[in-house]
């Protein structure tokens, strides 16, 4: 079924929307809970399609999971381990589900096949499979790189591994495999991606040796069930933050958002562009949580460096939209990972901005946008990618005339109430 949403330009943008739970933290809480000894309680877990994919795969692997309203209970399998599923595990659209589960399954004495939707079946999995194979897992991929893939796990050996890509999915998969290996696994290289795994594992009673250059994981540690309070997702909040920064007169307050520094690159870049954004810590468990206030201000383009990319990887489509409404040039480099997300996001940004009458100079690993640009409402191809559908809905708010977002239902991957919230904030 193809769902189309029509977005009209808006001069008004105000409110205090409730931001759904963080997607990365929700996945991790489910997976760590499944491996732990005891019952894990996850409060305010994201009710999005990606997280449902993780929960469903875990249930097929023998994990009991119950839900009542905003809380999930996960009955961990502990020492008993996971069981052979009786059918293929479908990770849907979720790269995090597939890659994190690969790390888990590599260390379990079972055999199974993982697949996903057309987008996920085009995304590279060898980046996780190669190190897991070095540790002793048996993995067969389609065309040596893609899902469907089959995995037979068992006795793993610790390795020293240098991460070449700053990806929290790869890092987490290897930490999870390291926990069920013999010996101590040491990860070096590009380890400075989002650090929810490192923080949450400590709540589950796992000790990792962390410093700025390496992560050491001693195999054989037991996870102990705990309670996880999931904060609001800063990558979801980013849509409203972007809208509030480009609609004159806008005002927005967001409560209970994860203000983990490894996720706040987008806010830091907006502040450099001149945005009036205040971040105030309101509680500090293992994840820092806070309030974000934003009042619209004129913005100017800046240069975003490669080393900043991991902290705003999911917000780059939005940054392109914001750049069209700023004065001067915004330039991004080192963002080639965007080509292997739910869609080729660099291509999707270029095609859709140009369709709206905007101009963008593309490079293999980024782009350059000269502001200020007048955008025209048009038909937007979401490429079934949630972040593209939502980013161009924000562009639609400052365009002339209505914009149609095609296949807009993909927003449900991370934000099922996105379009109804958008309507409330612009009323
Ligand atoms: C995620 C890591 C990032 C991010 C994705 C969620 C995670 O992917 O883009 O939305 O939860 O670990 P990469 O690890 O591929 O950078």
Coordinates of C-alpha atoms and ligand atoms in Angstrom, one line a residue:
X1 CA 0.0 0.0 0.0
X2 CA 1.4 3.4 -0.9
X3 CA 0.6 6.2 1.5
X4 CA 0.9 9.8 0.5
X5 CA 1.0 12.8 2.9
X6 CA 0.4 16.3 1.8
X7 CA 2.3 19.0 3.7
X8 CA 1.4 22.7 3.4
X9 CA 3.7 25.6 4.1
X10 CA 3.4 27.0 7.6
X11 CA 4.2 30.3 9.3
X12 CA 3.5 28.9 12.7
X13 CA 5.6 26.4 14.6
X14 CA 5.1 26.1 18.3
X15 CA 4.8 23.5 21.1
X16 CA 6.2 20.9 23.4
X17 CA 5.8 17.6 21.6
X18 CA 6.5 14.4 23.4
X19 CA 9.4 12.7 21.7
X20 CA 9.3 8.9 21.3
X21 CA 11.9 6.7 22.9
X22 CA 15.4 6.5 21.4
X23 CA 15.7 3.9 18.7
X24 CA 19.3 2.9 19.4
X25 CA 18.7 2.5 23.1
X26 CA 15.4 0.6 22.6
X27 CA 17.1 -2.0 20.4
X28 CA 20.0 -2.5 22.9
X29 CA 17.7 -2.8 25.9
X30 CA 15.8 -5.6 24.2
X31 CA 18.9 -7.4 23.1
X32 CA 20.8 -7.1 26.3
X33 CA 17.6 -8.0 28.2
X34 CA 17.3 -11.2 26.1
X35 CA 20.8 -12.2 27.0
X36 CA 20.7 -11.3 30.7
X37 CA 19.9 -13.3 33.8
X38 CA 16.5 -12.2 35.1
X39 CA 13.7 -9.9 34.0
X40 CA 14.5 -6.6 32.3
X41 CA 11.9 -3.8 32.4
X42 CA 12.1 -1.3 29.5
X43 CA 10.1 1.9 30.1
X44 CA 9.1 4.2 27.3
X45 CA 10.5 1.9 24.7
X46 CA 10.0 3.2 21.1
X47 CA 6.9 1.8 19.5
X48 CA 8.3 1.8 15.9
X49 CA 8.6 -0.8 13.2
X50 CA 12.4 -1.3 13.6
X51 CA 12.2 -2.0 17.3
X52 CA 9.3 -4.4 16.7
X53 CA 11.5 -6.3 14.2
X54 CA 14.1 -6.7 17.0
X55 CA 11.5 -7.9 19.5
X56 CA 10.0 -10.3 17.0
X57 CA 13.3 -11.9 16.1
X58 CA 14.2 -12.3 19.8
X59 CA 10.8 -14.0 20.3
X60 CA 11.6 -16.4 17.5
X61 CA 14.8 -17.2 19.3
X62 CA 12.9 -18.3 22.4
X63 CA 12.8 -15.0 24.4
X64 CA 9.6 -14.2 26.2
X65 CA 8.7 -10.6 25.8
X66 CA 5.5 -8.9 27.1
X67 CA 4.2 -5.4 26.6
X68 CA 1.8 -3.3 28.5
X69 CA 1.4 0.3 27.4
X70 CA 4.8 2.0 27.3
X71 CA 6.7 -0.8 29.1
X72 CA 8.2 -4.1 27.8
X73 CA 9.3 -6.9 30.0
X74 CA 12.0 -9.2 28.7
X75 CA 12.6 -12.5 30.3
X76 CA 16.3 -13.1 29.8
X77 CA 17.6 -16.5 28.7
X78 CA 20.8 -16.1 30.7
X79 CA 23.0 -19.2 30.7
X80 CA 20.4 -21.3 28.8
X81 CA 21.0 -19.3 25.7
X82 CA 18.8 -18.7 22.6
X83 CA 17.1 -21.5 20.8
X84 CA 17.0 -22.4 17.1
X85 CA 14.2 -20.5 15.5
X86 CA 11.8 -22.5 13.3
X87 CA 11.7 -20.0 10.5
X88 CA 13.9 -17.2 9.0
X89 CA 14.4 -14.1 11.1
X90 CA 13.0 -11.0 9.3
X91 CA 14.8 -7.8 10.4
X92 CA 12.5 -5.7 8.2
X93 CA 14.1 -2.3 7.4
X94 CA 16.4 -2.4 10.4
X95 CA 20.1 -2.4 10.0
X96 CA 20.6 -2.2 13.7
X97 CA 18.5 -5.4 14.3
X98 CA 20.5 -7.4 11.7
X99 CA 24.0 -6.2 12.7
X100 CA 23.5 -6.5 16.4
X101 CA 21.8 -9.9 16.2
X102 CA 24.8 -11.1 14.0
X103 CA 27.0 -10.3 17.0
X104 CA 24.8 -12.1 19.4
X105 CA 24.2 -15.2 17.1
X106 CA 27.9 -15.6 16.4
X107 CA 28.3 -16.6 20.1
X108 CA 25.3 -18.9 20.4
X109 CA 25.3 -22.6 19.5
X110 CA 22.5 -22.3 17.0
X111 CA 22.0 -21.9 13.3
X112 CA 19.7 -19.4 11.6
X113 CA 19.0 -17.3 8.6
X114 CA 18.5 -13.5 8.7
X115 CA 16.8 -11.5 6.0
X116 CA 15.1 -8.1 5.6
X117 CA 13.2 -5.9 3.2
X118 CA 14.5 -4.8 -0.2
X119 CA 16.5 -1.9 1.3
X120 CA 18.1 -4.0 4.0
X121 CA 19.0 -6.7 1.5
X122 CA 21.1 -4.1 -0.4
X123 CA 23.1 -3.0 2.7
X124 CA 26.6 -4.3 3.3
X125 CA 26.9 -7.0 6.0
X126 CA 30.5 -8.1 5.4
X127 CA 31.7 -5.2 7.6
X128 CA 30.2 -7.2 10.5
X129 CA 30.6 -10.7 9.1
X130 CA 34.3 -10.5 8.4
X131 CA 35.5 -9.8 12.0
X132 CA 32.9 -12.3 13.3
X133 CA 34.3 -14.9 10.9
X134 CA 37.8 -14.2 12.2
X135 CA 36.4 -14.9 15.7
X136 CA 35.2 -18.3 14.6
X137 CA 31.6 -17.8 13.4
X138 CA 30.4 -19.5 10.2
X139 CA 28.5 -16.9 8.1
X140 CA 27.3 -17.3 4.5
X141 CA 26.1 -14.2 2.7
X142 CA 24.3 -13.6 -0.6
X143 CA 26.9 -12.5 -3.1
X144 CA 29.5 -12.5 -0.3
X145 CA 28.1 -9.4 1.2
X146 CA 24.3 -9.2 1.6
X147 CA 21.3 -10.7 3.4
X148 CA 19.7 -13.2 3.3
X149 CA 22.6 -14.6 5.3
X150 CA 23.0 -17.7 7.4
X151 CA 25.0 -17.9 10.6
X152 CA 26.2 -20.8 12.7
X153 CA 27.7 -19.7 16.0
X154 CA 29.4 -21.4 18.8
X155 CA 32.8 -21.2 20.3
X156 CA 34.4 -17.8 19.5
X157 CA 38.0 -16.7 20.1
X158 CA 38.8 -13.1 21.2
X159 CA 40.5 -11.0 18.5
X160 CA 42.3 -7.6 18.3
X161 CA 40.4 -5.7 15.7
X162 CA 40.8 -2.2 14.2
X163 CA 37.5 -0.7 13.2
X164 CA 37.8 1.1 9.8
X165 CA 34.3 2.6 9.8
X166 CA 33.0 4.7 12.7
X167 CA 29.8 2.6 13.1
X168 CA 28.1 1.9 16.4
X169 CA 26.4 -1.1 14.8
X170 CA 29.7 -2.8 13.9
X171 CA 31.2 -1.8 17.3
X172 CA 28.2 -3.2 19.2
X173 CA 28.1 -6.5 17.2
X174 CA 31.8 -7.1 18.1
X175 CA 31.4 -6.1 21.8
X176 CA 28.5 -8.6 22.0
X177 CA 30.5 -11.3 20.2
X178 CA 33.5 -10.5 22.5
X179 CA 31.3 -11.1 25.5
X180 CA 30.8 -14.7 24.5
X181 CA 34.4 -15.3 23.3
X182 CA 37.3 -17.0 25.0
X183 CA 39.8 -14.3 26.0
X184 CA 39.8 -10.5 25.8
X185 CA 38.7 -8.8 22.6
X186 CA 40.3 -5.5 21.9
X187 CA 38.8 -2.9 19.5
X188 CA 40.8 0.0 18.2
X189 CA 40.5 2.5 15.4
X190 CA 37.2 4.2 14.7
X191 CA 35.5 3.6 18.1
X192 CA 34.1 7.0 18.7
X193 CA 30.6 6.4 17.4
X194 CA 27.5 6.6 19.7
X195 CA 28.3 4.9 23.0
X196 CA 24.9 3.6 24.2
X197 CA 26.2 0.1 24.2
X198 CA 29.2 0.9 26.5
X199 CA 26.9 2.9 28.9
X200 CA 24.1 0.4 29.0
X201 CA 26.2 -2.7 29.4
X202 CA 27.6 -1.2 32.6
X203 CA 24.0 -1.1 33.9
X204 CA 23.7 -4.7 33.0
X205 CA 26.7 -5.4 35.3
X206 CA 29.3 -5.9 32.5
X207 CA 32.7 -4.4 32.8
X208 CA 34.4 -3.0 29.7
X209 CA 37.8 -1.3 29.8
X210 CA 37.3 1.9 27.9
X211 CA 39.7 4.7 26.9
X212 CA 39.8 7.1 24.0
X213 CA 41.8 4.6 21.8
X214 CA 40.4 1.2 22.7
X215 CA 37.7 -0.9 24.1
X216 CA 38.5 -4.2 25.8
X217 CA 35.9 -6.8 26.4
X218 CA 36.6 -9.8 28.6
X219 CA 34.7 -12.8 27.5
X220 CA 32.4 -14.9 29.7
X221 CA 30.8 -12.1 31.7
X222 CA 27.2 -12.5 32.7
X223 CA 24.6 -9.8 32.0
X224 CA 22.3 -9.1 34.9
X225 CA 18.7 -7.9 34.2
X226 CA 17.9 -4.2 35.1
X227 CA 15.5 -1.5 34.5
X228 CA 16.0 0.7 31.5
X229 CA 14.3 4.1 31.2
X230 CA 14.4 5.1 27.5
X231 CA 14.9 8.8 26.9
X232 CA 13.5 10.7 23.9
X233 CA 15.4 10.2 20.7
X234 CA 17.6 13.2 19.7
X235 CA 17.5 12.1 16.1
X236 CA 13.7 12.3 16.2
X237 CA 13.7 15.6 18.1
X238 CA 16.0 16.9 15.4
X239 CA 13.1 17.2 12.9
X240 CA 11.3 19.6 15.2
X241 CA 14.5 21.4 16.1
X242 CA 15.2 21.9 12.4
X243 CA 11.7 23.2 11.7
X244 CA 12.0 25.6 14.7
X245 CA 15.3 26.9 13.4
X246 CA 14.0 27.8 9.9
X247 CA 10.4 29.0 10.5
X248 CA 10.6 32.7 11.7
X249 CA 8.9 33.2 15.1
X250 CA 9.0 29.5 16.0
X251 CA 9.5 28.3 19.5
X252 CA 9.9 24.8 20.8
X253 CA 10.6 23.1 24.1
X254 CA 11.5 19.4 24.2
X255 CA 11.7 17.4 27.5
X256 CA 13.4 14.2 28.4
X257 CA 15.7 13.9 25.4
X258 CA 18.9 12.0 25.4
X259 CA 21.7 14.6 25.5
X260 CA 24.4 12.0 25.1
X261 CA 27.2 14.1 23.5
X262 CA 27.8 11.3 20.9
X263 CA 24.4 12.1 19.5
X264 CA 24.4 15.9 19.6
X265 CA 26.5 16.8 16.6
X266 CA 23.5 18.3 14.8
X267 CA 22.8 20.7 17.7
X268 CA 26.4 21.7 17.8
X269 CA 26.5 22.5 14.1
X270 CA 23.2 24.5 14.4
X271 CA 24.7 26.5 17.2
X272 CA 27.7 27.2 15.1
X273 CA 25.3 28.4 12.4
X274 CA 23.9 30.9 14.9
X275 CA 20.9 29.0 16.2
X276 CA 19.5 29.9 19.6
X277 CA 19.4 26.5 21.3
X278 CA 19.7 25.9 25.0
X279 CA 20.4 22.4 26.4
X280 CA 19.8 21.8 30.1
X281 CA 20.6 18.5 31.9
X282 CA 17.6 17.3 33.9
X283 CA 18.8 13.9 35.0
X284 CA 21.9 11.8 34.8
X285 CA 21.7 8.1 35.0
X286 CA 24.1 6.2 32.7
X287 CA 22.6 8.2 29.8
X288 CA 22.4 12.0 30.3
X289 CA 18.9 13.4 29.8
X290 CA 17.7 17.0 29.4
X291 CA 15.5 19.7 28.1
X292 CA 16.2 21.5 24.8
X293 CA 14.7 24.9 24.0
X294 CA 15.0 26.6 20.6
X295 CA 13.9 29.9 19.3
X296 CA 14.2 30.7 15.6
X297 CA 17.1 32.9 14.6
X298 CA 18.7 33.7 11.2
X299 CA 21.4 31.1 10.3
X300 CA 24.6 31.1 8.3
X301 CA 26.3 28.2 6.5
X302 CA 29.3 26.5 8.1
X303 CA 31.8 23.7 7.2
X304 CA 31.1 20.3 8.8
X305 CA 34.2 18.1 9.2
X306 CA 34.6 14.4 8.7
X307 CA 35.3 13.9 12.4
X308 CA 31.9 15.3 13.3
X309 CA 29.9 13.0 11.0
X310 CA 29.3 10.1 13.4
X311 CA 27.6 12.4 15.9
X312 CA 25.1 13.6 13.3
X313 CA 25.0 10.8 10.8
X314 CA 21.2 10.5 10.8
X315 CA 20.6 14.2 10.7
X316 CA 22.5 15.1 7.5
X317 CA 19.3 15.1 5.3
X318 CA 17.9 17.7 7.7
X319 CA 21.1 19.7 7.7
X320 CA 20.7 20.0 3.9
X321 CA 17.2 21.3 4.3
X322 CA 18.3 23.8 7.0
X323 CA 21.2 24.9 4.7
X324 CA 18.8 26.1 2.0
X325 CA 17.3 28.5 4.5
X326 CA 20.6 29.9 5.7
X327 CA 22.8 32.6 4.4
X328 CA 26.2 31.5 2.9
X329 CA 27.6 28.1 2.2
X330 CA 27.2 24.8 4.1
X331 CA 29.7 22.2 3.2
X332 CA 29.8 18.5 4.4
X333 CA 32.6 16.1 3.7
X334 CA 33.4 12.5 4.9
X335 CA 29.8 11.4 4.8
X336 CA 30.1 8.5 2.3
X337 CA 28.4 6.2 4.8
X338 CA 25.1 7.9 3.8
X339 CA 25.3 6.0 0.6
X340 CA 24.6 2.7 2.4
X341 CA 21.8 3.8 4.8
X342 CA 18.1 2.8 4.3
X343 CA 18.6 4.6 0.9
X344 CA 21.5 6.3 -0.8
X345 CA 20.8 9.4 1.3
X346 CA 23.2 11.6 -0.6
X347 CA 21.4 10.8 -3.9
X348 CA 18.0 11.2 -2.2
X349 CA 18.9 14.6 -0.8
X350 CA 20.2 15.8 -4.2
X351 CA 17.2 14.5 -6.2
X352 CA 14.6 15.9 -3.9
X353 CA 16.2 19.3 -3.3
X354 CA 16.5 19.7 -7.0
X355 CA 12.9 18.6 -7.5
X356 CA 11.9 21.5 -5.1
X357 CA 13.9 23.9 -7.3
X358 CA 16.9 24.0 -5.0
X359 CA 20.6 23.8 -5.9
X360 CA 23.2 21.5 -4.5
X361 CA 26.7 20.6 -5.5
X362 CA 27.3 16.9 -4.9
X363 CA 30.5 15.0 -4.1
X364 CA 31.1 11.3 -3.5
X365 CA 31.3 11.9 0.3
X366 CA 29.1 15.0 0.9
X367 CA 27.7 18.2 -0.7
X368 CA 27.8 22.0 -0.8
X369 CA 24.7 24.1 -0.5
X370 CA 24.6 27.8 -1.1
X371 CA 21.8 29.6 0.7
X372 CA 19.3 31.3 0.7
X373 CA 17.1 29.3 -1.6
X374 CA 13.4 29.5 -2.4
X375 CA 11.9 26.0 -2.5
X376 CA 8.8 24.9 -4.4
X377 CA 6.3 22.4 -3.2
X378 CA 6.4 19.2 -5.4
X379 CA 6.3 15.4 -5.2
X380 CA 9.0 14.0 -2.9
X381 CA 10.2 10.5 -3.4
X382 CA 10.9 9.0 0.1
X383 CA 12.7 6.0 -1.3
X384 CA 10.9 4.2 1.5
X385 CA 13.5 5.8 3.9
X386 CA 12.0 7.3 7.1
X387 CA 14.6 10.0 7.5
X388 CA 14.2 11.2 3.9
X389 CA 10.3 11.3 4.2
X390 CA 10.5 13.3 7.4
X391 CA 13.4 15.7 6.4
X392 CA 11.6 16.7 3.3
X393 CA 8.3 17.2 5.2
X394 CA 10.3 19.9 7.1
X395 CA 11.5 21.4 3.8
X396 CA 7.8 21.4 2.8
X397 CA 7.0 23.8 5.7
X398 CA 9.1 26.5 4.1
X399 CA 8.3 25.8 0.5
X400 CA 5.8 27.6 -1.8
X401 CA 2.7 25.5 -2.3
X402 CA 1.9 22.0 -1.1
X403 CA 4.3 19.1 -1.1
X404 CA 3.4 15.5 -1.5
X405 CA 5.5 13.0 0.3
X406 CA 5.2 9.6 -1.5
X407 CA 5.4 6.3 0.5
X408 CA 5.2 8.4 3.7
X409 CA 4.2 5.4 5.8
X410 CA 8.0 4.6 6.1
X411 CA 8.1 7.3 8.9
X412 CA 6.7 4.5 11.1
X413 CA 10.1 2.9 11.3
X414 CA 11.2 5.5 13.9
X415 CA 8.2 7.9 14.4
X416 CA 4.7 6.5 13.8
X417 CA 3.1 9.8 15.0
X418 CA 5.3 12.1 12.9
X419 CA 2.6 13.5 10.6
X420 CA -0.1 13.9 13.2
X421 CA 2.5 15.7 15.5
X422 CA 3.5 17.9 12.5
X423 CA -0.1 19.0 12.1
X424 CA -0.5 19.9 15.8
X425 CA 2.7 21.9 15.8
X426 CA 1.7 23.9 12.8
X427 CA -1.9 24.6 13.8
Ligands
LIG1 C1 22.8 3.1 14.9 C2 24.0 3.4 14.4 C3 24.1 4.3 13.2 C4 22.8 5.0 12.9 C5 21.6 4.1 13.0 C6 21.5 3.5 14.4 C7 22.8 2.2 16.2 O1 24.4 3.4 12.1 O2 22.9 5.5 11.6 O3 20.4 4.8 12.7 O4 21.8 2.1 16.9 O5 23.9 1.7 16.5 P1 25.9 3.0 11.8 O6 26.4 2.2 12.9 O7 25.9 2.2 10.5 O8 26.7 4.3 11.6

